């Protein structure tokens, strides 16, 4: 699916939303929740957008519209692209009654759908745990750097 040199341009925004969801859910349960349960809830928390570029989504969605199977895709990505596909189909049927939409209309519909709020983060539990531990470590190092004069 992705090319070797592709990078996620929404990484910082995604990490910030994951940490915000982590803090919110942790506070919601008063700190009395298992780590695995907490990471699952963070993984299924709603997101402000689909964290995929419109270009990458268009590549995948156009292949899915042609009926090409996507067997080597992660389950979280399959769920995300299936959701995007259903929204794109709804957008195309709403915008025109044409039986064969043009490439530009598909591209516009994908770009519009990708910016819509997503029902979940579409990130696996292991990736959520990695992101949270990385962000916690970063905060710890920053705090240590800020308070280095106290010791």
Coordinates of C-alpha atoms in Angstrom, one line a residue:
X1 CA 0.0 0.0 0.0
X2 CA 2.3 2.7 1.2
X3 CA 5.6 3.5 -0.5
X4 CA 8.9 3.1 1.3
X5 CA 9.5 6.9 1.6
X6 CA 6.0 7.9 2.6
X7 CA 5.6 9.5 5.9
X8 CA 2.6 10.4 8.0
X9 CA 2.1 14.1 7.8
X10 CA -0.5 14.0 10.5
X11 CA 1.8 12.2 13.1
X12 CA 2.1 15.1 15.5
X13 CA -1.7 15.8 15.5
X14 CA -2.4 12.1 15.8
X15 CA 0.0 11.7 18.8
X16 CA -1.6 14.8 20.5
X17 CA -5.1 13.4 20.0
X18 CA -4.0 10.0 21.4
X19 CA -2.5 11.6 24.5
X20 CA -5.6 13.8 25.0
X21 CA -7.8 10.8 24.8
X22 CA -5.5 8.9 27.1
X23 CA -5.6 11.7 29.7
X24 CA -9.4 12.1 29.4
X25 CA -10.1 8.3 29.8
X26 CA -7.6 8.0 32.6
X27 CA -9.3 10.9 34.4
X28 CA -12.7 9.5 33.6
X29 CA -11.9 6.2 35.4
X30 CA -10.1 8.0 38.3
X31 CA -6.9 6.2 37.6
X32 CA -8.5 2.8 38.5
X33 CA -8.4 1.1 35.1
X34 CA -6.1 -1.7 33.7
X35 CA -3.5 -0.6 31.2
X36 CA -4.8 -2.9 28.5
X37 CA -8.3 -1.7 28.9
X38 CA -7.1 1.9 28.9
X39 CA -5.2 1.4 25.7
X40 CA -8.2 -0.3 24.1
X41 CA -10.5 2.6 25.0
X42 CA -7.9 5.1 23.6
X43 CA -7.7 3.1 20.4
X44 CA -11.4 3.2 19.9
X45 CA -11.8 6.9 20.9
X46 CA -13.2 9.2 18.2
X47 CA -10.7 11.3 16.2
X48 CA -11.1 14.7 14.7
X49 CA -10.2 13.4 11.2
X50 CA -9.0 10.3 9.4
X51 CA -5.3 10.3 9.8
X52 CA -4.4 9.5 6.2
X53 CA -3.5 11.8 3.4
X54 CA -6.1 12.4 0.7
X55 CA -3.6 11.2 -1.9
X56 CA -3.0 7.8 -0.1
X57 CA -6.7 7.4 0.6
X58 CA -7.5 8.1 -3.1
X59 CA -5.0 5.4 -4.2
X60 CA -6.6 2.8 -1.9
X61 CA -10.2 3.8 -2.5
X62 CA -9.9 3.8 -6.3
X63 CA -8.5 0.3 -6.1
X64 CA -11.3 -0.8 -3.8
X65 CA -13.9 0.7 -6.1
X66 CA -12.5 -1.4 -8.9
X67 CA -13.1 -4.5 -6.8
X68 CA -9.4 -5.2 -6.1
X69 CA -8.9 -7.1 -2.9
X70 CA -6.7 -5.7 -0.2
X71 CA -5.4 -8.9 1.6
X72 CA -2.1 -7.5 3.0
X73 CA -3.7 -4.6 4.9
X74 CA -3.8 -4.4 8.7
X75 CA -7.2 -4.9 10.2
X76 CA -7.3 -1.4 11.6
X77 CA -6.5 0.1 8.2
X78 CA -9.1 -2.2 6.6
X79 CA -11.7 -0.9 8.9
X80 CA -10.6 2.7 8.2
X81 CA -10.7 2.4 4.5
X82 CA -14.0 0.5 4.5
X83 CA -15.5 3.4 6.5
X84 CA -13.9 5.9 4.1
X85 CA -15.2 3.9 1.1
X86 CA -18.8 3.8 2.5
X87 CA -18.7 7.6 3.1
X88 CA -17.2 8.2 -0.4
X89 CA -20.0 6.2 -2.0
X90 CA -22.6 8.1 0.0
X91 CA -21.0 11.4 -1.0
X92 CA -20.9 10.4 -4.7
X93 CA -24.5 9.2 -4.7
X94 CA -25.5 12.5 -3.0
X95 CA -23.6 14.7 -5.3
X96 CA -24.6 13.2 -8.6
X97 CA -26.8 10.5 -10.0
X98 CA -24.2 9.5 -12.6
X99 CA -23.5 5.8 -12.8
X100 CA -19.8 6.2 -13.5
X101 CA -18.3 9.1 -11.5
X102 CA -15.3 10.8 -12.9
X103 CA -11.8 10.5 -11.3
X104 CA -11.9 14.2 -10.2
X105 CA -15.2 13.7 -8.5
X106 CA -13.9 10.6 -6.7
X107 CA -10.8 12.6 -5.7
X108 CA -12.9 15.5 -4.4
X109 CA -15.1 13.1 -2.4
X110 CA -12.1 11.3 -0.9
X111 CA -10.5 14.7 0.1
X112 CA -13.8 15.8 1.7
X113 CA -14.3 12.5 3.6
X114 CA -10.8 12.3 4.9
X115 CA -11.2 15.7 6.7
X116 CA -14.4 14.5 8.4
X117 CA -14.4 13.3 12.0
X118 CA -13.5 9.6 12.4
X119 CA -15.4 7.3 14.7
X120 CA -12.2 5.9 16.1
X121 CA -8.4 6.4 16.0
X122 CA -7.8 3.4 13.8
X123 CA -4.5 2.7 15.6
X124 CA -3.7 -0.7 17.1
X125 CA -3.3 -1.2 20.8
X126 CA 0.4 -1.9 20.5
X127 CA 0.9 1.3 18.5
X128 CA -1.1 3.2 21.1
X129 CA 1.0 1.9 23.9
X130 CA 4.2 2.8 22.0
X131 CA 3.0 6.4 21.3
X132 CA 1.9 6.9 24.9
X133 CA 5.1 5.7 26.4
X134 CA 7.1 7.8 23.9
X135 CA 5.1 10.9 24.7
X136 CA 5.4 10.2 28.5
X137 CA 9.2 9.8 28.1
X138 CA 9.4 13.0 26.2
X139 CA 7.4 14.9 28.9
X140 CA 9.7 13.3 31.6
X141 CA 12.8 14.4 29.8
X142 CA 11.5 17.9 29.3
X143 CA 10.5 18.2 33.0
X144 CA 14.0 16.9 34.0
X145 CA 15.6 19.4 31.7
X146 CA 13.5 22.2 33.1
X147 CA 14.2 21.3 36.7
X148 CA 17.9 20.5 36.4
X149 CA 19.0 23.6 38.3
X150 CA 17.1 22.3 41.4
X151 CA 19.5 19.4 42.0

